[in-house]
Amino acid sequence: MNSIIAIELGTNAVRIFAFDLMGNIIGFAKGHYPTFHEGPDNSEQDPEQIFITMLYVLKNLLNETLYPQKYVVGCICFSASMHSLLTVDKDGVPLGNVMTWADNRGKEEAVELKESELGRKLYEATGTPIHPMSSMVKIAWLRRNDPERFKRTSKFLPVKSYIIQQLTGACIIDYSLGSAMGLMNIHKLDWDDDALGFAGITAQKLPQLVPVFYSEAKLKKEFQKALRLQPEVKLIVGSSDGCLATLGAGVWEEGKATITIEDSGAFRIIGDKIIKDHNKQIFNYLLTKEHIVSGGPTNSGGVIFEWFTKRFGDFKKAFDIDYSMGNLIRDAAEVAVGSDGLLFLPYLLGERAPIWNANAKGCYFGINIRHERKHFIRATIEGILYEMYSIGKTFENHRTINSLSVNGSFASIPFCTQIIADIFNKPVSTITHGGTIGVGAFLLSATEMGMYKNLREASNTIKMHQIFLPNANDHARYMQYFAVFESLIEKIGVEFDTISKLQNIK
Amino acid sequence: MNQLLLQQEASKELADFPHIKEFAYKKNNTIQLNSFNVGVMDCIGIYYVLEGKHNWVIGASEHTLYPGDIAVILPGENFGGKNNILNIGSLMWVKLNVQNHRQLIGEWSQLSKKERHSLEQILSVNKDLLVLNIKEAQALFFELKYELQNGEVGFCTRIAQLLDHLFIIICRQLIRQNHSRRDFPTTFLRLEQTLRQNLARQWTVEEMAAFAGMGTTAFTEKVKNYSGFSPLNYLINLRITEAIKLLKRNEVNVTDIALAIGFYSSQHFSTTFKKLTGYTPSDFRKNNIQINNLQP
């Protein structure tokens, strides 16, 4: 046995990393699956497609990369994106598609609950902000809006449970993903009665909760054979993408936080205590029962810059968005800090943290006659990063943060990383390896196998790469603009709702 | 300018062009009942609107065309005026005979076989999107008219060239209008949805590339980069996904599933399915039922 496999069931693709026992990446493969948007609030994926894609990619990686080099797989560890929900009938057959974290159909249910006393109680018990992303809210929505499906449902599962059930027959979920469902009491490590009550189900309708290291579920013989894996190969249930990205970013010590920006983004810290936020905004998800990942998620990440690129970038070669983005960044770098007074609110997709307003919209502010295209480019990037800063700021009330670690395809563009350092006025490090989630899964597996004493020790092995130091002058300039950014958000309130309504009129 | 109606056999101008069934330049000043009845096309028709607002039935849907718009009607499609009326205005059209429904551009064409095939694929894959705005087609139609009427030296070649040109600008516009060259994920999602709806069809990479409006090599590379799979492997992925659903539903027999999702035999299906999942389709079904019976 000399290799470990990490399977990441992500938002739009399955990514599989293979590591040797030193933690070096010895293979990587991915397989895309689409998200279907039948209505403006729907966001769904096909569970069987996710399963087959995972199987197909895993098989190819083993046959094409690992076996030719005589690697033998010791264990397979799973990661998945949070808040997904699949309903299956008494035969375990899916009823409809998976609802992803981005599915907003439970908007009304969430708004009603959020303002109530029960909402506060549930937030404190479960650590999950009251939002349509929460599986609890989704189930309540189903009960109200699709009673037939609700009635036929025998289990409500995160997509990872379904995949593991296909592979092993066991119906389980780890504490991390369990705690992101909005149904688990993070203090008692069991399903929460009030949350179950709100959803309208009993604990029998949910998978069994297990620690992230759990490895009792065994791979079915047929899959062992098809994948040519050893009978003793261990399946570790693993954790969520958010928790593993934090672990894999090596941010463990006091005073550190991590910023991830891919399509969407998050600001996260690890601690041994839950952060009680009276605004009910900060999430608290469990990596293990001793280690809590607290943070705030944003919708406004790289996807917003991608929008800008598609609309306003140059496309010399068909579909070559990377080339086009590179050019935009080069143009943005010609503009002074603060985009000569052009500000951008990045809420094209509504927003979660820190304003939690699904109706929020994008906005350029302060345009004058001298502003050019390149100002809009830079303002767009700065807007996305101001937004991350406004999330980070809410944490400074709870913890002292001295330095940041940055990952994700958007945040780790050097131009963006430097702006993060300047806006936050803190040193920012990046990581030598690419996939923090995969590395997190490796560290978790290696700890389970006894190679590290505990997760803290595992996490400390992550080497920080480049350090970006803040520039005090630039920071001061950014703060002047950020003050306007902040007060704009405060001032625009009912207008977001009105314009949202107008936009939804057909 | 005068109206014109050239028809194969009746008009000597078309004697050298057996593939041109009809060429017309029509001005319509009055609305008359049953002046434009809806019927099934037996050839390929290209209609260009010069004046007026025209409500037409094409295939299963209704379209409104304005000056500068072109409609391509494929053989087998329903076509005619809404309420069987030809609206006031003027238009030009050319109807071309086809050998069969797949070979839309005949042997008269001077295009290379490969490019001709690509154009045909683009037209047939996008058959619901064949109403386009192409102003530059107007000049082509008038040139076509001139060449047909005057028969000057070299006119046979010119007419073939003009028709080829027409097909090329139609396909290019089709791709530009319907596929942003900026957004591969959206194009790929639309392709995926089309594949899912037609899994039984024997898709080729060329057809899929044509759908995305790309050359085969660039398309394959792009798909591989984006999805992790070659186009054909992505298709197999979709087929097995559908197979699993059908097997779990336990209503359709394995051979019918194989054919419904595009395998040419149940043997072929079985081998592919087992390679990937470790189960033969029938074992997968049996196993699935067994598990379910164990559950309370």
Short mmCIF file of N, CA and C in Angstrom, two decimals, chain B residues 82-210:
data_model
loop_
_atom_site.label_atom_id
_atom_site.label_comp_id
_atom_site.label_asym_id
_atom_site.label_seq_id
_atom_site.Cartn_x
_atom_site.Cartn_y
_atom_site.Cartn_z
N LYS B 82 -49.03 31.76 -41.78
CA LYS B 82 -49.98 31.62 -40.68
C LYS B 82 -51.38 31.87 -41.24
N ASN B 83 -52.34 31.05 -40.89
CA ASN B 83 -53.69 31.10 -41.45
C ASN B 83 -53.69 30.88 -42.97
N ASN B 84 -52.65 30.26 -43.46
CA ASN B 84 -52.53 29.94 -44.89
C ASN B 84 -52.50 31.17 -45.78
N ILE B 85 -52.04 32.28 -45.23
CA ILE B 85 -52.05 33.55 -45.96
C ILE B 85 -50.63 34.00 -46.24
N LEU B 86 -50.40 34.54 -47.44
CA LEU B 86 -49.13 35.21 -47.71
C LEU B 86 -49.31 36.69 -47.40
N ASN B 87 -48.50 37.22 -46.49
CA ASN B 87 -48.64 38.62 -46.08
C ASN B 87 -48.20 39.55 -47.20
N ILE B 88 -48.60 40.81 -47.05
CA ILE B 88 -48.19 41.81 -48.04
C ILE B 88 -46.70 42.09 -47.90
N GLY B 89 -46.04 42.21 -49.06
CA GLY B 89 -44.60 42.47 -49.02
C GLY B 89 -43.93 41.80 -50.20
N SER B 90 -42.60 41.75 -50.16
CA SER B 90 -41.92 41.04 -51.25
C SER B 90 -40.84 40.14 -50.69
N LEU B 91 -40.60 39.05 -51.41
CA LEU B 91 -39.59 38.10 -50.96
C LEU B 91 -39.00 37.33 -52.14
N MET B 92 -37.92 36.67 -51.86
CA MET B 92 -37.28 35.82 -52.87
C MET B 92 -37.03 34.47 -52.22
N TRP B 93 -37.07 33.44 -53.06
CA TRP B 93 -36.71 32.14 -52.52
C TRP B 93 -36.09 31.26 -53.57
N VAL B 94 -35.39 30.27 -53.09
CA VAL B 94 -34.86 29.23 -53.97
C VAL B 94 -35.14 27.89 -53.29
N LYS B 95 -35.62 26.95 -54.10
CA LYS B 95 -35.88 25.61 -53.57
C LYS B 95 -34.95 24.64 -54.28
N LEU B 96 -34.27 23.82 -53.50
CA LEU B 96 -33.30 22.88 -54.08
C LEU B 96 -33.72 21.45 -53.80
N ASN B 97 -33.62 20.63 -54.81
CA ASN B 97 -33.95 19.21 -54.62
C ASN B 97 -32.89 18.53 -53.76
N VAL B 98 -33.32 17.57 -52.94
CA VAL B 98 -32.35 16.81 -52.13
C VAL B 98 -32.46 15.34 -52.45
N GLN B 99 -31.34 14.65 -52.29
CA GLN B 99 -31.32 13.21 -52.52
C GLN B 99 -32.05 12.49 -51.38
N ASN B 100 -31.68 12.88 -50.17
CA ASN B 100 -32.36 12.34 -48.99
C ASN B 100 -32.25 13.37 -47.88
N HIS B 101 -32.86 13.07 -46.74
CA HIS B 101 -32.97 14.09 -45.69
C HIS B 101 -31.63 14.40 -45.02
N ARG B 102 -30.66 13.54 -45.20
CA ARG B 102 -29.35 13.80 -44.59
C ARG B 102 -28.44 14.58 -45.53
N GLN B 103 -28.57 14.24 -46.81
CA GLN B 103 -27.71 14.95 -47.77
C GLN B 103 -28.45 16.17 -48.31
N LEU B 104 -28.25 17.28 -47.62
CA LEU B 104 -29.02 18.48 -47.93
C LEU B 104 -28.42 19.25 -49.10
N ILE B 105 -27.11 19.20 -49.23
CA ILE B 105 -26.44 19.93 -50.31
C ILE B 105 -26.01 18.91 -51.35
N GLY B 106 -26.50 19.08 -52.56
CA GLY B 106 -26.33 18.04 -53.58
C GLY B 106 -24.95 18.01 -54.21
N GLU B 107 -24.81 17.12 -55.19
CA GLU B 107 -23.53 16.94 -55.87
C GLU B 107 -23.15 18.15 -56.71
N TRP B 108 -24.11 19.04 -56.97
CA TRP B 108 -23.81 20.24 -57.75
C TRP B 108 -22.79 21.14 -57.06
N SER B 109 -22.66 21.00 -55.72
CA SER B 109 -21.84 21.91 -54.93
C SER B 109 -20.36 21.77 -55.26
N GLN B 110 -19.65 22.88 -55.16
CA GLN B 110 -18.19 22.84 -55.38
C GLN B 110 -17.41 22.76 -54.07
N LEU B 111 -18.15 22.65 -52.97
CA LEU B 111 -17.47 22.55 -51.67
C LEU B 111 -16.79 21.19 -51.55
N SER B 112 -15.75 21.13 -50.72
CA SER B 112 -15.13 19.84 -50.46
C SER B 112 -16.14 18.99 -49.69
N LYS B 113 -15.98 17.70 -49.84
CA LYS B 113 -16.94 16.78 -49.22
C LYS B 113 -17.04 17.02 -47.72
N LYS B 114 -15.88 17.24 -47.12
CA LYS B 114 -15.83 17.39 -45.67
C LYS B 114 -16.58 18.64 -45.22
N GLU B 115 -16.32 19.74 -45.92
CA GLU B 115 -16.98 20.98 -45.53
C GLU B 115 -18.48 20.93 -45.80
N ARG B 116 -18.82 20.27 -46.89
CA ARG B 116 -20.22 20.14 -47.21
C ARG B 116 -20.93 19.38 -46.10
N HIS B 117 -20.27 18.32 -45.65
CA HIS B 117 -20.83 17.50 -44.58
C HIS B 117 -21.01 18.34 -43.30
N SER B 118 -20.00 19.14 -42.98
CA SER B 118 -20.11 19.99 -41.78
C SER B 118 -21.31 20.92 -41.88
N LEU B 119 -21.47 21.56 -43.05
CA LEU B 119 -22.58 22.48 -43.21
C LEU B 119 -23.91 21.75 -43.04
N GLU B 120 -23.98 20.56 -43.61
CA GLU B 120 -25.22 19.78 -43.49
C GLU B 120 -25.52 19.44 -42.03
N GLN B 121 -24.45 19.09 -41.31
CA GLN B 121 -24.63 18.78 -39.88
C GLN B 121 -25.15 19.98 -39.12
N ILE B 122 -24.53 21.12 -39.41
CA ILE B 122 -24.92 22.34 -38.69
C ILE B 122 -26.39 22.63 -38.95
N LEU B 123 -26.82 22.49 -40.18
CA LEU B 123 -28.22 22.76 -40.50
C LEU B 123 -29.15 21.77 -39.81
N SER B 124 -28.82 20.49 -39.87
CA SER B 124 -29.79 19.52 -39.36
C SER B 124 -29.80 19.50 -37.83
N VAL B 125 -28.66 19.74 -37.21
CA VAL B 125 -28.63 19.73 -35.74
C VAL B 125 -29.38 20.95 -35.18
N ASN B 126 -29.37 22.04 -35.94
CA ASN B 126 -30.00 23.28 -35.45
C ASN B 126 -31.34 23.54 -36.13
N LYS B 127 -32.04 22.48 -36.50
CA LYS B 127 -33.19 22.70 -37.37
C LYS B 127 -34.29 23.58 -36.77
N ASP B 128 -34.27 23.75 -35.46
CA ASP B 128 -35.29 24.63 -34.85
C ASP B 128 -34.85 26.09 -34.81
N LEU B 129 -33.67 26.37 -35.31
CA LEU B 129 -33.14 27.73 -35.18
C LEU B 129 -32.89 28.37 -36.53
N LEU B 130 -33.60 27.92 -37.54
CA LEU B 130 -33.21 28.32 -38.89
C LEU B 130 -33.90 29.58 -39.40
N VAL B 131 -34.26 30.49 -38.50
CA VAL B 131 -34.69 31.81 -38.93
C VAL B 131 -33.60 32.79 -38.49
N LEU B 132 -33.00 33.47 -39.45
CA LEU B 132 -31.81 34.26 -39.16
C LEU B 132 -31.88 35.60 -39.85
N ASN B 133 -31.19 36.58 -39.29
CA ASN B 133 -31.09 37.86 -39.98
C ASN B 133 -29.77 37.93 -40.74
N ILE B 134 -29.86 37.92 -42.06
CA ILE B 134 -28.64 37.98 -42.88
C ILE B 134 -28.88 38.95 -44.05
N LYS B 135 -28.57 40.21 -43.83
CA LYS B 135 -28.83 41.22 -44.87
C LYS B 135 -28.00 40.96 -46.12
N GLU B 136 -26.77 40.46 -45.93
CA GLU B 136 -25.91 40.28 -47.10
C GLU B 136 -26.45 39.23 -48.06
N ALA B 137 -27.45 38.47 -47.64
CA ALA B 137 -28.02 37.46 -48.54
C ALA B 137 -28.78 38.12 -49.69
N GLN B 138 -29.25 39.34 -49.48
CA GLN B 138 -30.03 40.03 -50.52
C GLN B 138 -29.23 40.15 -51.81
N ALA B 139 -27.99 40.59 -51.70
CA ALA B 139 -27.15 40.74 -52.89
C ALA B 139 -26.97 39.40 -53.59
N LEU B 140 -26.82 38.33 -52.81
CA LEU B 140 -26.65 37.01 -53.40
C LEU B 140 -27.87 36.59 -54.20
N PHE B 141 -29.05 36.84 -53.62
CA PHE B 141 -30.27 36.47 -54.32
C PHE B 141 -30.40 37.23 -55.65
N PHE B 142 -30.08 38.53 -55.64
CA PHE B 142 -30.20 39.29 -56.88
C PHE B 142 -29.17 38.84 -57.91
N GLU B 143 -27.99 38.49 -57.44
CA GLU B 143 -26.97 37.98 -58.37
C GLU B 143 -27.42 36.66 -58.98
N LEU B 144 -28.00 35.83 -58.10
CA LEU B 144 -28.51 34.54 -58.54
C LEU B 144 -29.56 34.75 -59.64
N LYS B 145 -30.42 35.70 -59.41
CA LYS B 145 -31.47 36.02 -60.36
C LYS B 145 -30.86 36.48 -61.69
N TYR B 146 -29.87 37.36 -61.57
CA TYR B 146 -29.21 37.88 -62.76
C TYR B 146 -28.58 36.75 -63.58
N GLU B 147 -27.84 35.89 -62.88
CA GLU B 147 -27.15 34.80 -63.57
C GLU B 147 -28.14 33.86 -64.24
N LEU B 148 -29.23 33.54 -63.55
CA LEU B 148 -30.22 32.61 -64.10
C LEU B 148 -30.89 33.21 -65.33
N GLN B 149 -31.13 34.51 -65.29
CA GLN B 149 -31.87 35.13 -66.37
C GLN B 149 -31.00 35.41 -67.59
N ASN B 150 -29.73 35.69 -67.36
CA ASN B 150 -28.89 36.16 -68.46
C ASN B 150 -28.00 35.11 -69.09
N GLY B 151 -27.70 34.07 -68.36
CA GLY B 151 -26.93 32.97 -68.93
C GLY B 151 -25.63 33.39 -69.60
N GLU B 152 -24.91 34.35 -69.04
CA GLU B 152 -23.64 34.77 -69.62
C GLU B 152 -22.58 33.70 -69.43
N VAL B 153 -21.47 33.86 -70.11
CA VAL B 153 -20.45 32.83 -70.04
C VAL B 153 -20.00 32.62 -68.58
N GLY B 154 -19.87 31.35 -68.20
CA GLY B 154 -19.44 31.03 -66.84
C GLY B 154 -20.58 30.99 -65.84
N PHE B 155 -21.81 31.09 -66.32
CA PHE B 155 -22.93 31.22 -65.37
C PHE B 155 -23.18 29.96 -64.56
N CYS B 156 -22.88 28.79 -65.13
CA CYS B 156 -23.09 27.54 -64.38
C CYS B 156 -22.23 27.54 -63.10
N THR B 157 -20.96 27.89 -63.29
CA THR B 157 -20.04 27.93 -62.14
C THR B 157 -20.48 28.98 -61.14
N ARG B 158 -20.84 30.16 -61.68
CA ARG B 158 -21.24 31.26 -60.79
C ARG B 158 -22.43 30.86 -59.92
N ILE B 159 -23.40 30.17 -60.54
CA ILE B 159 -24.61 29.81 -59.79
C ILE B 159 -24.28 28.81 -58.69
N ALA B 160 -23.42 27.83 -58.99
CA ALA B 160 -23.01 26.89 -57.95
C ALA B 160 -22.28 27.64 -56.83
N GLN B 161 -21.43 28.59 -57.24
CA GLN B 161 -20.68 29.36 -56.23
C GLN B 161 -21.62 30.16 -55.33
N LEU B 162 -22.61 30.79 -55.98
CA LEU B 162 -23.53 31.63 -55.20
C LEU B 162 -24.33 30.79 -54.20
N LEU B 163 -24.75 29.61 -54.64
CA LEU B 163 -25.51 28.75 -53.72
C LEU B 163 -24.61 28.27 -52.57
N ASP B 164 -23.37 27.88 -52.91
CA ASP B 164 -22.43 27.49 -51.86
C ASP B 164 -22.23 28.64 -50.87
N HIS B 165 -22.04 29.83 -51.43
CA HIS B 165 -21.84 31.02 -50.62
C HIS B 165 -23.02 31.22 -49.66
N LEU B 166 -24.21 31.04 -50.20
CA LEU B 166 -25.43 31.20 -49.41
C LEU B 166 -25.43 30.23 -48.22
N PHE B 167 -25.11 28.96 -48.51
CA PHE B 167 -25.09 27.98 -47.42
C PHE B 167 -24.04 28.34 -46.36
N ILE B 168 -22.90 28.82 -46.83
CA ILE B 168 -21.84 29.14 -45.88
C ILE B 168 -22.26 30.31 -44.97
N ILE B 169 -22.81 31.38 -45.56
CA ILE B 169 -23.15 32.52 -44.69
C ILE B 169 -24.32 32.16 -43.76
N ILE B 170 -25.20 31.29 -44.22
CA ILE B 170 -26.30 30.86 -43.34
C ILE B 170 -25.73 30.12 -42.13
N CYS B 171 -24.83 29.18 -42.38
CA CYS B 171 -24.28 28.39 -41.27
C CYS B 171 -23.44 29.25 -40.34
N ARG B 172 -22.68 30.17 -40.92
CA ARG B 172 -21.87 31.03 -40.05
C ARG B 172 -22.75 31.89 -39.17
N GLN B 173 -23.78 32.46 -39.77
CA GLN B 173 -24.68 33.31 -39.00
C GLN B 173 -25.40 32.49 -37.93
N LEU B 174 -25.77 31.28 -38.30
CA LEU B 174 -26.46 30.38 -37.37
C LEU B 174 -25.60 30.18 -36.12
N ILE B 175 -24.32 29.95 -36.35
CA ILE B 175 -23.43 29.72 -35.23
C ILE B 175 -23.24 31.01 -34.43
N ARG B 176 -23.04 32.12 -35.14
CA ARG B 176 -22.83 33.39 -34.43
C ARG B 176 -24.04 33.78 -33.62
N GLN B 177 -25.21 33.60 -34.23
CA GLN B 177 -26.43 34.06 -33.57
C GLN B 177 -26.78 33.20 -32.37
N ASN B 178 -26.48 31.92 -32.45
CA ASN B 178 -26.96 31.01 -31.41
C ASN B 178 -25.89 30.52 -30.45
N HIS B 179 -24.64 30.67 -30.82
CA HIS B 179 -23.60 30.19 -29.92
C HIS B 179 -22.61 31.31 -29.69
N SER B 180 -22.65 31.86 -28.51
CA SER B 180 -21.64 32.85 -28.19
C SER B 180 -20.29 32.15 -28.22
N ARG B 181 -19.32 32.78 -28.82
CA ARG B 181 -17.98 32.18 -28.84
C ARG B 181 -17.22 32.49 -27.55
N ARG B 182 -17.96 33.08 -26.61
CA ARG B 182 -17.32 33.44 -25.35
C ARG B 182 -17.61 32.44 -24.25
N ASP B 183 -18.73 31.75 -24.40
CA ASP B 183 -19.23 31.01 -23.26
C ASP B 183 -19.30 29.52 -23.55
N PHE B 184 -18.19 28.84 -23.37
CA PHE B 184 -18.20 27.41 -23.65
C PHE B 184 -19.13 26.63 -22.71
N PRO B 185 -19.12 26.92 -21.41
CA PRO B 185 -20.00 26.16 -20.52
C PRO B 185 -21.47 26.16 -20.97
N THR B 186 -21.96 27.31 -21.43
CA THR B 186 -23.35 27.37 -21.86
C THR B 186 -23.57 26.55 -23.13
N THR B 187 -22.65 26.67 -24.07
CA THR B 187 -22.74 25.89 -25.31
C THR B 187 -22.70 24.40 -24.99
N PHE B 188 -21.80 24.04 -24.07
CA PHE B 188 -21.65 22.63 -23.72
C PHE B 188 -22.90 22.09 -23.03
N LEU B 189 -23.51 22.92 -22.19
CA LEU B 189 -24.73 22.52 -21.50
C LEU B 189 -25.85 22.27 -22.52
N ARG B 190 -25.93 23.14 -23.53
CA ARG B 190 -26.97 22.95 -24.55
C ARG B 190 -26.71 21.70 -25.36
N LEU B 191 -25.44 21.44 -25.63
CA LEU B 191 -25.09 20.21 -26.33
C LEU B 191 -25.51 19.01 -25.48
N GLU B 192 -25.17 19.06 -24.18
CA GLU B 192 -25.50 17.96 -23.29
C GLU B 192 -27.01 17.70 -23.30
N GLN B 193 -27.79 18.78 -23.24
CA GLN B 193 -29.24 18.59 -23.21
C GLN B 193 -29.74 17.98 -24.52
N THR B 194 -29.14 18.39 -25.63
CA THR B 194 -29.52 17.80 -26.92
C THR B 194 -29.13 16.33 -26.97
N LEU B 195 -27.96 16.00 -26.47
CA LEU B 195 -27.52 14.60 -26.45
C LEU B 195 -28.46 13.76 -25.59
N ARG B 196 -28.81 14.28 -24.42
CA ARG B 196 -29.70 13.55 -23.52
C ARG B 196 -31.05 13.27 -24.16
N GLN B 197 -31.52 14.21 -24.97
CA GLN B 197 -32.82 14.01 -25.61
C GLN B 197 -32.74 13.06 -26.79
N ASN B 198 -31.54 12.84 -27.31
CA ASN B 198 -31.40 11.98 -28.49
C ASN B 198 -30.30 10.94 -28.28
N LEU B 199 -30.37 10.23 -27.16
CA LEU B 199 -29.29 9.28 -26.87
C LEU B 199 -29.24 8.14 -27.87
N ALA B 200 -30.39 7.80 -28.46
CA ALA B 200 -30.42 6.66 -29.37
C ALA B 200 -29.70 6.95 -30.67
N ARG B 201 -29.56 8.23 -31.00
CA ARG B 201 -28.92 8.61 -32.25
C ARG B 201 -27.43 8.25 -32.24
N GLN B 202 -26.93 7.80 -33.37
CA GLN B 202 -25.51 7.45 -33.46
C GLN B 202 -24.69 8.71 -33.67
N TRP B 203 -24.43 9.43 -32.62
CA TRP B 203 -23.71 10.71 -32.73
C TRP B 203 -22.27 10.49 -33.17
N THR B 204 -21.78 11.37 -34.02
CA THR B 204 -20.36 11.37 -34.34
C THR B 204 -19.75 12.64 -33.73
N VAL B 205 -18.43 12.62 -33.57
CA VAL B 205 -17.76 13.80 -33.04
C VAL B 205 -18.01 15.00 -33.95
N GLU B 206 -18.03 14.73 -35.28
CA GLU B 206 -18.25 15.82 -36.24
C GLU B 206 -19.59 16.51 -35.97
N GLU B 207 -20.60 15.70 -35.69
CA GLU B 207 -21.92 16.28 -35.43
C GLU B 207 -21.91 17.13 -34.17
N MET B 208 -21.27 16.59 -33.14
CA MET B 208 -21.22 17.34 -31.88
C MET B 208 -20.46 18.64 -32.06
N ALA B 209 -19.36 18.57 -32.80
CA ALA B 209 -18.55 19.77 -33.04
C ALA B 209 -19.36 20.79 -33.83
N ALA B 210 -20.11 20.28 -34.81
CA ALA B 210 -20.94 21.18 -35.62
C ALA B 210 -21.96 21.87 -34.74
#
